[in-house]
Amino acid sequence: MSPTEAKNRIEALTAELKQHNYNYYVLAMPTITDMDFDFKLKELAELEKQFPEFADGDSPTQKVGGDITKEFETVKHQWPMLSLGNTYNEQELIDFDERVRKAIGDDFEYVCELKFDGLSMSLTYQNGKLERAVTRGDGVQGDDVTTNVRTIQSIPKKLHPGDYPDHFEIRGEVFMHRKAFEKLNNERIEIGEQPYANPRNFASGTIKMQDSAEVAKRPLDSFQYFLYTDKQLFKTHWESLNAVKSWGFHVCEHTQLCRHIDEVLAFIAVWDKKRFDLSYDIDGIVLKVNSLEQQQELGFTAKSPRWAISYKFKAQSVETILQSVSYQVGRTGSVTPVANLKPVLLAGTTVKRASLHNANEILRLDLHEGDSVYVEKGGEIIPKITGVNVAKRQSDAKPIDYITHCPECGTELVRKEGEANHYCPNDEGCPPQIMGKMQHFIGRKAMNIDGLGDETIVTLYEKGFIKHISDIYELHTHADELKQMDRFGERSITNMLEGIEQSKKMPFEKVLFGMGIRYVGETVAKKLVAYFKNIDALMKASVEELNAVEEIGPRIAESLVEYWADPQHIEQIEKLRAQGLQMVAEEKEVVLASESLSGKTFIISGVFEKYSRDELKDMIEQNGGKILSSISPKLNYLVAGDNMGPAKLEKANKLNIPIISDEELLKMIASV
Ligand code: AMP
Ligand code: ZN
């Protein structure tokens, strides 16, 4: 290939792949298969290697490394997003109050608000409709994350009728409730994903995701706390908060008007204690001068307003002795180090242990045996070690060396490139993994076996009745022995055996999820079953073929292929199959709601206010319509929501394809 040819080909491939990335990640409407995408990407990578001088600095090849990430569009803020001055003690707050008093006299009020621990978001509304959502970024410009923010229920896409201006900006905090955080984080741990450290990180990780359908599955919430308009509409911040509430925005009810700094200090004292009763994390309070005119008088420094300040709660901290480090092995073999501490009182509870996360954390802290450590309790339930009092270290103290072998089974631990955690690879022979695996298998979301619980699994394992999942289905051959055991009554044995027998009817997707393959969560199991239909086809699929399935990335694909490569796993699967478990997808009879769309083809693109794309897709199929994967002359209708990609629109227009709204689609369904 001549250099000119190479240059042309590189440019063409780069442009094409960028468009595909956009279709996939922004529109969630891929127009080619992942496999074709990968082929083209490979061709591009090879050409770039041969002719590096023609490679685009922003080439799609530079963004693949497991998962492709597309940068969000950068948007400049109309009003810069400044930070707030921070204070950490009452005196600093009193000093702030005095500065304000000097500037504007004694006649003013404060609004006290909670300081939500999430990420700030700027929302722009045009004629009552959400137009744009932008992250703070560096304060001057941020990322356009509108598509993701549209999935947040408490952010109105359309306002209640009201006297709001045509154009305004409103700012607030996006966050995740602690309960949702714990639930979702546990689900991540369950399938071997890295957990997030706190709800804030989970929320900001979610907002930066490429796939807004994934974002929609993670419940985020939001409180608004600043209104920006071109023309001043209100006299005070307090009035503006009440107004935006009536327009449909979520404003935190724990907001208080204070006439004097003493009232502010009292507000702080209350929330310093009550914050643990909230369902979300706050890390302090924010104080704002109420009158907008006085705000203007006070003005800004380069970094922050002079009329507002934050007070940060002190994380409660104590010093104690590190007695030892122990290592827990989870169901997926993931090893977690735990610090055992000399018991100490902290924030009203006795603390004996602290999480150390992984080997990097031990290195970061440079932990030594017998170290005197600082332990902190923030919003999190489990305290953490924040540092070491090195002055107290004995001169001969040895550094804590991370273990090399599994504390439960003695197998050498492995650590995959790019991962923080160590794993014990002996998944069929390591006791906590075996028990954890069986507990996962019988769990509510998997086989949901009646009459068999986590503790019974432990007892049955310890007594030597079950070592593998398939042994559960042989328990009936031990019925008499089981009945002899003092912990079991005859009734409970019968119930358990019946529950086990019943579970053989559970659909294949539950069986697959129950196997506990790394990264194969409930949704992934469903997708795999829908695509491959039976275990044999699934086991035969190569990494490339798996990768080509919607929502199955290279990490999951590799995990599956690795799983089938272990003869012990195959033996288990064969046993389960022989025992009568479902290894084939259920044939679902499609009962059509109507024939109103029969013979018609559709593509859904963009974001809709009332329905998810999946819901619209179901509606179309249930009424006899067909979904196409790319725009072609065969397409009858393009159902378009907001934020549809310009390329798609252009193509549809070129082919004269009618573009309809979700409402028009509903009318078509109802009209016949
Ligand atoms: P800091 O990051 O410590 O400078 O604090 C400023 C940040 O606090 C802002 O960027 C917001 O994201 C956040 N914040 C949380 N709650 C509020 C609130 N009620 N009013 C203003 N800012 C808040
Ligand atoms: Zn082990």
XYZ file of C-alpha atoms and ligand atoms in Angstrom:
696
model
C 0.000 0.000 0.000
C 1.373 3.408 -0.940
C 1.618 6.107 1.729
C -1.151 8.081 0.038
C -3.442 5.078 -0.019
C -2.614 4.370 3.616
C -3.334 7.942 4.580
C -6.718 7.872 2.862
C -7.661 4.535 4.354
C -6.627 5.641 7.851
C -8.686 8.791 7.561
C -11.713 6.956 6.256
C -11.544 4.273 8.943
C -10.987 6.827 11.695
C -14.012 8.845 10.643
C -16.177 5.769 10.273
C -15.205 4.271 13.622
C -15.753 7.573 15.383
C -19.266 7.644 13.974
C -19.849 4.051 15.145
C -18.618 4.926 18.614
C -21.036 7.814 18.647
C -23.893 5.587 17.499
C -23.051 3.016 20.107
C -22.301 5.122 23.135
C -24.314 8.248 22.674
C -27.308 7.051 20.728
C -27.112 3.486 22.059
C -28.070 2.523 18.498
C -25.207 0.666 16.864
C -25.449 0.267 13.113
C -22.827 -2.477 12.757
C -22.053 -5.568 14.805
C -19.316 -5.408 17.406
C -17.418 -7.992 15.434
C -17.339 -5.838 12.300
C -16.358 -2.918 14.450
C -13.477 -4.909 15.909
C -12.267 -5.960 12.460
C -12.170 -2.391 11.272
C -10.476 -1.293 14.445
C -7.829 -3.942 13.972
C -7.235 -2.894 10.389
C -6.837 0.687 11.534
C -4.439 -0.277 14.331
C -2.268 -2.211 11.877
C -2.148 0.652 9.414
C -1.307 3.082 12.184
C 1.561 0.852 13.226
C 2.942 0.862 9.697
C 2.287 4.537 9.086
C 2.333 6.215 12.497
C 2.719 9.620 10.856
C -0.890 9.473 9.615
C -2.500 8.408 12.874
C -5.107 10.787 14.273
C -4.151 11.961 17.779
C -7.708 11.199 18.803
C -7.867 7.848 17.034
C -10.480 5.304 18.158
C -7.616 2.808 18.541
C -6.296 4.855 21.433
C -9.505 4.474 23.337
C -9.841 0.735 23.333
C -8.411 -1.097 26.234
C -11.222 -3.260 27.399
C -13.874 -0.644 27.137
C -14.010 2.193 24.697
C -14.617 5.578 26.162
C -15.862 8.490 24.242
C -15.135 11.885 25.640
C -18.170 13.997 26.382
C -18.622 17.265 24.592
C -17.060 20.167 26.482
C -19.324 23.112 27.222
C -18.375 26.509 28.593
C -20.436 27.656 31.577
C -22.419 30.836 31.119
C -21.713 31.666 34.781
C -18.487 30.093 36.064
C -19.020 27.329 38.611
C -16.953 28.575 41.523
C -16.081 26.644 44.623
C -17.022 27.669 48.133
C -14.725 28.864 50.859
C -14.343 26.162 53.485
C -14.316 26.458 57.235
C -13.642 23.726 59.732
C -14.411 25.327 63.071
C -16.800 27.767 64.677
C -14.243 30.529 64.990
C -13.677 30.590 61.243
C -17.437 30.909 60.768
C -17.625 33.755 63.239
C -14.770 35.450 61.356
C -16.742 35.053 58.127
C -19.789 36.575 59.800
C -17.714 39.558 60.898
C -16.361 40.129 57.401
C -19.910 40.135 56.055
C -21.072 42.503 58.797
C -18.237 44.929 58.006
C -19.218 45.014 54.367
C -23.008 45.257 54.570
C -23.897 46.142 58.142
C -25.975 44.169 60.630
C -29.260 43.961 58.796
C -29.177 40.674 56.905
C -30.208 37.024 57.032
C -28.552 33.730 56.208
C -29.967 30.675 54.506
C -28.515 27.482 55.973
C -28.440 24.427 53.735
C -27.027 20.963 54.010
C -23.870 20.339 52.017
C -24.686 17.290 49.938
C -21.787 15.024 49.178
C -22.201 14.331 45.489
C -21.240 16.139 42.325
C -22.514 19.510 41.255
C -24.478 19.851 38.056
C -25.535 22.810 35.978
C -28.935 22.457 34.313
C -30.128 24.798 31.587
C -33.827 25.147 30.800
C -35.287 26.651 27.659
C -39.030 27.317 27.524
C -39.610 25.022 30.449
C -37.677 22.106 29.012
C -34.394 20.678 30.178
C -31.939 21.618 27.485
C -28.569 20.732 28.857
C -26.786 19.267 31.867
C -23.120 20.026 32.359
C -20.708 18.911 35.073
C -18.644 21.460 36.938
C -15.424 20.384 35.192
C -12.728 22.942 35.942
C -15.336 25.569 36.808
C -15.031 27.346 33.463
C -16.119 24.446 31.303
C -17.535 20.991 31.972
C -18.800 17.831 30.269
C -22.173 17.696 28.568
C -23.861 14.752 30.281
C -27.453 15.603 29.332
C -28.370 12.118 28.132
C -27.380 10.590 31.448
C -28.960 13.292 33.588
C -32.263 12.783 31.782
C -32.524 9.410 33.487
C -32.683 11.052 36.944
C -36.288 10.998 38.091
C -36.072 14.008 40.409
C -34.739 16.302 37.670
C -37.744 17.551 35.706
C -37.503 17.227 31.950
C -40.491 19.525 31.594
C -41.582 22.053 34.224
C -44.985 22.521 35.771
C -46.749 25.520 34.255
C -45.401 28.567 36.070
C -43.922 31.991 35.660
C -40.352 30.904 35.067
C -38.229 32.803 32.549
C -37.726 31.422 29.016
C -34.118 30.745 29.755
C -32.446 30.027 33.065
C -29.829 27.893 34.708
C -30.224 25.970 37.934
C -27.508 24.252 39.896
C -27.611 21.473 42.361
C -26.016 18.282 43.542
C -26.436 14.826 42.040
C -25.998 12.022 44.536
C -26.903 8.439 45.396
C -28.740 7.371 48.520
C -26.728 5.166 50.874
C -29.185 2.248 50.630
C -29.051 2.170 46.831
C -25.291 2.488 47.021
C -24.942 -0.487 49.332
C -27.307 -2.616 47.282
C -25.635 -1.860 43.956
C -22.167 -2.103 45.413
C -22.980 -5.536 46.850
C -24.191 -6.599 43.438
C -20.845 -5.523 42.028
C -18.985 -7.476 44.687
C -21.230 -10.497 43.996
C -20.100 -10.758 40.415
C -16.490 -9.868 41.135
C -16.492 -6.205 40.100
C -14.486 -3.600 41.994
C -16.757 -1.949 44.558
C -16.919 1.841 44.853
C -15.545 3.409 48.027
C -18.545 5.650 48.737
C -21.826 6.902 47.263
C -20.177 10.015 45.860
C -17.717 8.044 43.756
C -20.519 5.769 42.614
C -22.607 8.769 41.576
C -19.800 10.464 39.661
C -18.773 7.172 38.051
C -22.362 6.728 36.939
C -22.711 10.203 35.456
C -19.601 9.608 33.345
C -20.863 6.340 31.885
C -21.219 6.037 28.151
C -24.423 4.056 28.130
C -27.375 5.993 29.472
C -29.438 2.798 29.660
C -26.930 1.611 32.283
C -27.208 4.968 34.070
C -30.964 4.545 34.247
C -30.501 1.341 36.240
C -28.593 3.159 38.965
C -30.902 5.367 40.967
C -29.517 8.865 41.320
C -31.231 11.718 43.087
C -30.669 15.448 43.056
C -31.285 18.607 45.095
C -31.155 22.065 43.519
C -29.645 25.001 45.380
C -28.853 27.933 43.044
C -30.928 29.710 40.426
C -29.294 31.857 37.746
C -31.368 34.131 35.527
C -30.429 36.927 33.143
C -32.874 39.327 34.778
C -33.178 39.264 38.554
C -36.597 37.827 39.441
C -36.425 37.598 43.224
C -35.221 39.639 46.130
C -33.825 36.755 48.121
C -32.285 33.323 47.722
C -35.014 31.947 49.983
C -37.743 33.216 47.623
C -35.958 31.716 44.646
C -35.758 28.324 46.377
C -39.496 28.396 47.043
C -40.203 29.407 43.472
C -38.097 26.666 41.897
C -39.812 24.167 44.172
C -43.153 25.230 42.712
C -41.771 24.854 39.173
C -41.119 21.189 39.929
C -37.563 21.081 41.252
C -36.401 19.001 44.170
C -35.246 21.294 46.980
C -34.070 19.876 50.279
C -36.594 20.439 53.053
C -33.878 20.813 55.707
C -33.147 24.375 54.735
C -33.451 27.123 57.302
C -33.563 30.890 57.442
C -31.308 32.280 60.214
C -31.167 35.855 61.493
C -28.000 35.506 63.524
C -24.768 33.499 63.468
C -25.818 31.841 66.754
C -28.769 30.284 64.961
C -26.360 29.048 62.309
C -24.172 27.431 64.954
C -27.232 25.775 66.455
C -28.222 24.451 62.999
C -24.723 22.974 62.657
C -24.862 21.367 66.094
C -28.143 19.673 65.204
C -26.984 18.325 61.846
C -23.585 17.222 63.069
C -25.544 14.549 64.985
C -28.612 14.088 62.821
C -26.650 13.638 59.599
C -26.304 9.914 60.250
C -30.124 9.601 60.189
C -30.342 10.995 56.662
C -30.630 8.546 53.786
C -27.785 10.318 51.946
C -24.335 11.616 52.847
C -23.675 15.248 53.712
C -20.232 16.528 54.611
C -21.141 19.875 56.118
C -23.492 22.798 55.776
C -23.529 25.776 53.426
C -24.261 29.293 54.568
C -25.559 31.871 52.071
C -26.458 35.527 52.559
C -30.158 35.655 51.724
C -30.632 39.008 49.983
C -29.535 38.938 46.338
C -28.793 42.648 46.470
C -26.495 42.128 49.430
C -24.900 39.189 47.612
C -24.055 41.580 44.793
C -22.622 44.089 47.203
C -20.351 41.439 48.690
C -19.226 40.116 45.320
C -16.662 37.430 44.616
C -13.028 36.634 45.106
C -11.276 34.944 42.184
C -12.279 31.560 43.494
C -15.479 31.850 45.462
C -18.366 34.106 46.436
C -17.878 36.394 49.457
C -21.528 35.887 50.422
C -21.395 32.132 50.971
C -19.201 29.691 52.819
C -19.246 26.048 53.778
C -18.628 24.477 57.129
C -17.264 20.953 57.000
C -18.056 18.463 59.693
C -15.055 16.986 61.380
C -14.621 13.338 60.582
C -14.307 11.679 63.948
C -10.813 10.331 64.399
C -8.869 8.400 67.072
C -5.491 6.773 67.404
C -5.100 3.100 68.238
C -2.777 0.116 67.747
C -2.784 -2.184 64.748
C -2.735 -5.672 66.243
C -2.734 -7.745 63.074
C -3.968 -7.951 59.523
C -6.264 -10.794 58.500
C -7.436 -11.752 55.061
C -10.962 -12.646 54.038
C -11.700 -14.733 50.985
C -15.014 -14.030 49.292
C -17.251 -16.097 47.047
C -15.423 -15.051 43.910
C -12.052 -15.754 45.519
C -11.344 -12.073 45.960
C -9.120 -11.432 48.983
C -9.790 -8.476 51.289
C -7.315 -7.456 53.988
C -8.807 -6.346 57.297
C -6.981 -4.498 60.079
C -7.575 -5.851 63.580
C -7.286 -2.981 66.006
C -6.957 -2.561 69.712
C -10.613 -1.783 70.550
C -11.256 1.935 70.798
C -14.302 4.150 71.226
C -15.156 6.232 68.150
C -18.329 8.228 67.463
C -20.233 6.281 70.088
C -19.257 2.749 68.998
C -16.372 0.443 69.786
C -14.176 -0.092 66.767
C -12.158 -3.296 66.463
C -11.609 -3.621 62.746
C -11.048 -1.421 59.742
C -11.123 -2.178 56.055
C -7.824 -2.006 54.190
C -9.311 -2.591 50.709
C -6.284 -4.139 48.953
C -2.503 -4.467 48.767
C -2.091 -0.973 47.317
C -3.778 0.539 50.350
C -1.322 -1.227 52.678
C 1.558 0.109 50.591
C 0.082 3.580 50.480
C -0.171 3.688 54.265
C 3.241 2.012 54.552
C 1.777 -0.069 57.370
C 4.170 -1.785 59.776
C 3.481 -4.371 62.433
C 2.253 -2.839 65.695
C 1.832 0.607 64.124
C -0.104 3.309 65.910
C -2.769 4.260 63.387
C -5.382 6.977 62.962
C -8.868 5.637 62.467
C -11.666 7.746 61.038
C -15.349 7.325 60.681
C -16.972 9.452 58.054
C -20.375 8.767 56.574
C -19.355 5.170 55.937
C -20.320 2.382 58.274
C -16.901 0.703 58.248
C -14.143 2.892 59.684
C -10.940 3.404 57.764
C -7.301 3.911 58.598
C -6.246 7.329 57.373
C -2.631 7.385 58.454
C 0.144 6.159 60.716
C 1.783 7.926 63.641
C 5.300 7.131 62.434
C 6.926 8.712 65.504
C 5.574 5.865 67.617
C 6.911 3.089 65.375
C 9.410 0.643 66.914
C 12.732 0.732 65.082
C 12.640 -2.995 64.374
C 8.991 -3.077 63.205
C 8.582 -5.061 59.983
C 6.437 -3.794 57.138
C 3.175 -5.658 56.579
C 3.775 -8.001 53.672
C 0.751 -8.967 51.676
C 0.164 -12.710 51.780
C 1.209 -14.740 48.766
C -0.997 -17.774 49.439
C -4.670 -18.237 50.231
C -5.243 -18.324 54.005
C -8.095 -20.796 53.500
C -6.656 -23.342 51.086
C -2.974 -22.522 50.611
C -3.188 -21.914 46.864
C -0.915 -19.222 45.462
C -2.828 -15.988 44.922
C -3.029 -14.246 41.571
C -3.492 -10.639 40.668
C -4.596 -9.724 37.179
C -3.023 -6.815 35.408
C -4.853 -3.603 36.107
C -6.777 -5.025 39.049
C -6.312 -3.964 42.641
C -7.436 -7.187 44.277
C -5.705 -10.524 44.699
C -7.660 -13.695 43.947
C -7.458 -17.286 45.046
C -7.846 -19.204 41.759
C -8.825 -22.490 43.440
C -12.562 -21.940 43.032
C -13.565 -25.605 43.224
C -11.398 -26.401 46.240
C -11.305 -23.348 48.503
C -13.840 -23.630 51.356
C -15.231 -20.060 51.487
C -15.464 -20.069 47.698
C -17.234 -23.425 47.604
C -19.702 -22.404 50.284
C -20.138 -18.925 48.842
C -20.735 -20.403 45.415
C -23.438 -22.725 46.720
C -25.021 -19.919 48.713
C -25.072 -17.782 45.605
C -26.574 -20.653 43.618
C -29.482 -21.245 46.024
C -30.044 -17.484 46.532
C -33.255 -15.651 45.815
C -32.068 -14.127 42.549
C -30.641 -17.410 41.283
C -32.309 -20.801 41.927
C -34.340 -19.534 44.888
C -34.448 -22.939 46.591
C -37.133 -23.179 49.267
C -36.151 -24.845 52.520
C -32.421 -24.406 51.999
C -30.587 -21.429 53.490
C -27.046 -20.131 53.830
C -26.459 -21.698 57.217
C -27.676 -25.105 56.144
C -25.191 -24.938 53.278
C -22.394 -24.366 55.796
C -23.529 -27.284 57.973
C -23.974 -29.627 55.028
C -20.571 -28.640 53.676
C -18.858 -29.113 57.023
C -20.492 -32.512 57.466
C -19.165 -33.503 54.069
C -22.482 -33.865 52.242
C -21.895 -31.214 49.612
C -18.701 -30.063 47.910
C -20.036 -28.913 44.573
C -23.278 -27.417 43.367
C -24.276 -30.726 41.780
C -24.044 -32.453 45.183
C -27.116 -30.465 46.236
C -29.118 -32.538 43.757
C -27.770 -35.787 45.278
C -28.845 -34.874 48.814
C -32.000 -36.982 48.485
C -29.827 -40.099 48.479
C -28.721 -39.128 51.995
C -32.210 -38.448 53.352
C -31.950 -41.059 56.116
C -28.536 -39.886 57.310
C -29.731 -36.288 57.300
C -32.722 -37.175 59.411
C -30.381 -38.669 61.997
C -28.623 -35.332 62.479
C -29.834 -33.437 65.539
C -30.061 -30.057 63.828
C -32.611 -31.248 61.321
C -36.222 -32.231 61.785
C -37.895 -34.647 59.433
C -40.236 -31.933 58.151
C -37.441 -29.543 57.296
C -35.535 -32.279 55.449
C -38.606 -33.109 53.393
C -39.200 -29.427 52.647
C -35.609 -28.928 51.638
C -35.556 -31.939 49.323
C -38.810 -30.825 47.778
C -37.439 -27.320 47.249
C -34.362 -28.768 45.586
C -36.486 -30.938 43.289
C -38.707 -27.977 42.376
C -35.684 -25.847 41.487
C -34.921 -28.112 38.547
C -37.651 -26.219 36.737
C -35.927 -22.869 37.093
C -35.208 -21.302 33.694
C -31.786 -21.589 32.111
C -30.933 -17.926 32.749
C -31.245 -18.501 36.509
C -29.030 -21.587 36.278
C -26.433 -19.638 34.310
C -26.503 -16.737 36.758
C -26.377 -19.237 39.632
C -23.111 -20.745 38.355
C -21.429 -17.592 39.629
C -19.201 -16.937 36.643
C -17.237 -13.730 37.135
C -18.912 -10.656 35.640
C -21.999 -12.651 34.692
C -24.718 -10.838 36.607
C -28.464 -11.258 36.161
C -28.751 -8.983 33.132
C -25.768 -10.497 31.381
C -27.118 -14.010 31.986
C -30.434 -13.018 30.425
C -28.752 -11.494 27.366
C -26.595 -14.567 26.874
C -29.528 -16.955 27.129
C -31.633 -14.869 24.771
C -28.846 -14.891 22.218
C -27.342 -18.384 22.438
C -30.477 -20.265 23.557
C -28.626 -23.239 25.054
C -25.510 -24.082 27.019
C -23.796 -25.933 24.174
C -23.949 -22.983 21.811
C -22.810 -20.707 24.619
C -19.850 -22.906 25.504
C -18.796 -23.098 21.863
C -18.795 -19.329 21.353
C -15.397 -17.700 20.925
C -14.400 -14.457 22.590
C -15.141 -12.654 19.296
C -18.584 -14.182 18.974
C -19.448 -13.382 22.576
C -18.134 -9.907 22.113
C -20.478 -9.395 19.203
C -23.520 -9.819 21.442
C -25.135 -6.603 22.555
C -23.889 -5.475 25.973
C -21.289 -8.235 26.220
C -17.850 -6.642 26.404
C -14.433 -8.269 26.108
C -14.081 -8.650 29.861
C -17.217 -10.752 30.167
C -16.370 -12.667 26.996
C -12.942 -13.604 28.308
C -14.311 -14.549 31.706
C -16.767 -16.981 30.089
C -14.206 -18.612 27.824
C -11.853 -18.967 30.766
C -14.629 -20.576 32.807
C -15.402 -23.258 30.209
C -11.679 -24.001 29.902
C -11.654 -25.589 33.360
C -12.567 -29.305 33.151
C -14.002 -29.180 36.678
C -16.563 -26.640 35.549
C -17.537 -28.766 32.562
C -17.932 -31.779 34.824
C -20.287 -29.796 37.050
C -22.334 -28.594 34.112
C -22.669 -32.131 32.756
C -23.797 -33.392 36.149
C -26.369 -30.647 36.493
C -27.640 -31.374 33.015
C -27.962 -35.079 33.836
C -29.766 -34.181 37.052
C -32.393 -32.427 34.970
C -31.611 -28.732 35.312
C -32.602 -26.417 32.481
C -29.789 -25.765 30.026
C -31.996 -24.547 27.198
C -33.926 -21.278 26.902
C -37.651 -21.463 27.423
C -39.593 -21.123 24.230
C -41.613 -18.046 24.903
C -44.835 -17.860 23.003
C -45.193 -14.349 21.783
C -48.729 -13.245 22.385
C -49.283 -10.184 20.293
C -51.248 -7.360 21.854
C -52.382 -6.350 18.383
C -51.428 -6.592 14.734
C -51.546 -2.845 14.266
C -47.886 -2.521 13.307
C -47.587 -5.757 11.411
C -45.319 -5.577 8.380
C -43.859 -2.249 9.505
C -40.252 -1.630 10.470
C -38.867 0.823 13.026
C -35.736 2.268 14.523
C -35.814 4.060 17.851
C -33.290 6.796 18.470
C -32.665 9.464 21.080
C -34.104 9.865 24.545
C -37.790 9.931 25.457
C -39.498 11.541 28.341
C -42.086 8.917 29.182
C -40.591 5.651 27.989
C -37.254 3.961 27.879
C -36.079 2.754 24.499
C -36.596 -0.830 25.654
C -40.213 -0.107 26.529
C -40.856 1.384 23.103
C -39.137 -1.572 21.482
C -41.392 -3.979 23.407
C -44.474 -2.009 22.420
C -43.531 -2.168 18.766
C -42.832 -5.883 18.848
C -45.938 -6.697 20.848
C -48.004 -5.025 18.196
C -46.439 -6.886 15.327
C -43.773 -4.384 14.287
C -40.130 -5.162 13.662
C -37.022 -3.350 14.866
C -34.217 -2.859 12.357
C -30.610 -2.380 13.316
C -29.638 0.282 10.813
C -31.229 2.933 8.663
C -31.818 1.592 5.170
C -34.420 1.983 2.444
C -36.258 -0.923 4.109
C -37.017 1.209 7.126
C -40.584 2.515 7.447
C -40.334 4.795 10.489
C -37.725 6.427 12.633
C -39.088 7.013 16.138
C -37.105 9.978 17.380
C -36.713 11.396 20.857
C -34.469 14.196 22.053
C -30.741 14.349 21.385
C -30.781 12.194 18.315
C -27.509 12.074 16.445
C -27.244 14.435 13.475
C -25.802 11.738 11.187
C -28.799 9.515 11.724
C -31.211 12.347 11.092
C -29.442 13.261 7.894
C -29.509 9.702 6.630
C -33.202 9.322 7.405
C -33.975 12.579 5.642
C -31.965 11.556 2.616
C -33.973 8.346 2.329
C -37.221 10.205 2.956
C -38.019 8.089 5.979
C -40.850 9.516 8.087
C -39.661 10.619 11.515
C -42.289 10.191 14.216
C -42.508 10.917 17.936
C -43.318 8.386 20.652
C -46.822 9.861 20.830
C -47.379 9.341 17.131
C -46.228 5.764 17.551
C -48.819 5.240 20.287
C -51.477 6.693 18.024
C -50.519 4.263 15.284
C -50.883 1.394 17.730
C -54.222 2.610 19.028
C -55.681 3.537 15.651
C -56.348 0.059 14.291
P -16.044 22.354 47.912
O -16.041 21.288 46.841
O -15.643 21.855 49.232
O -15.343 23.594 47.443
O -17.571 22.772 48.094
C -18.290 23.346 47.054
C -19.245 22.347 46.534
O -20.209 21.990 47.491
C -20.075 22.867 45.402
O -19.401 22.799 44.188
C -21.264 21.944 45.423
O -20.998 20.824 44.598
C -21.320 21.424 46.832
N -22.577 21.681 47.555
C -23.253 20.743 48.246
N -24.358 21.237 48.803
C -24.426 22.539 48.461
C -25.346 23.591 48.741
N -26.431 23.379 49.513
N -25.092 24.793 48.211
C -23.979 25.009 47.465
N -23.067 24.070 47.161
C -23.267 22.840 47.657
Zn -8.258 -20.433 48.526
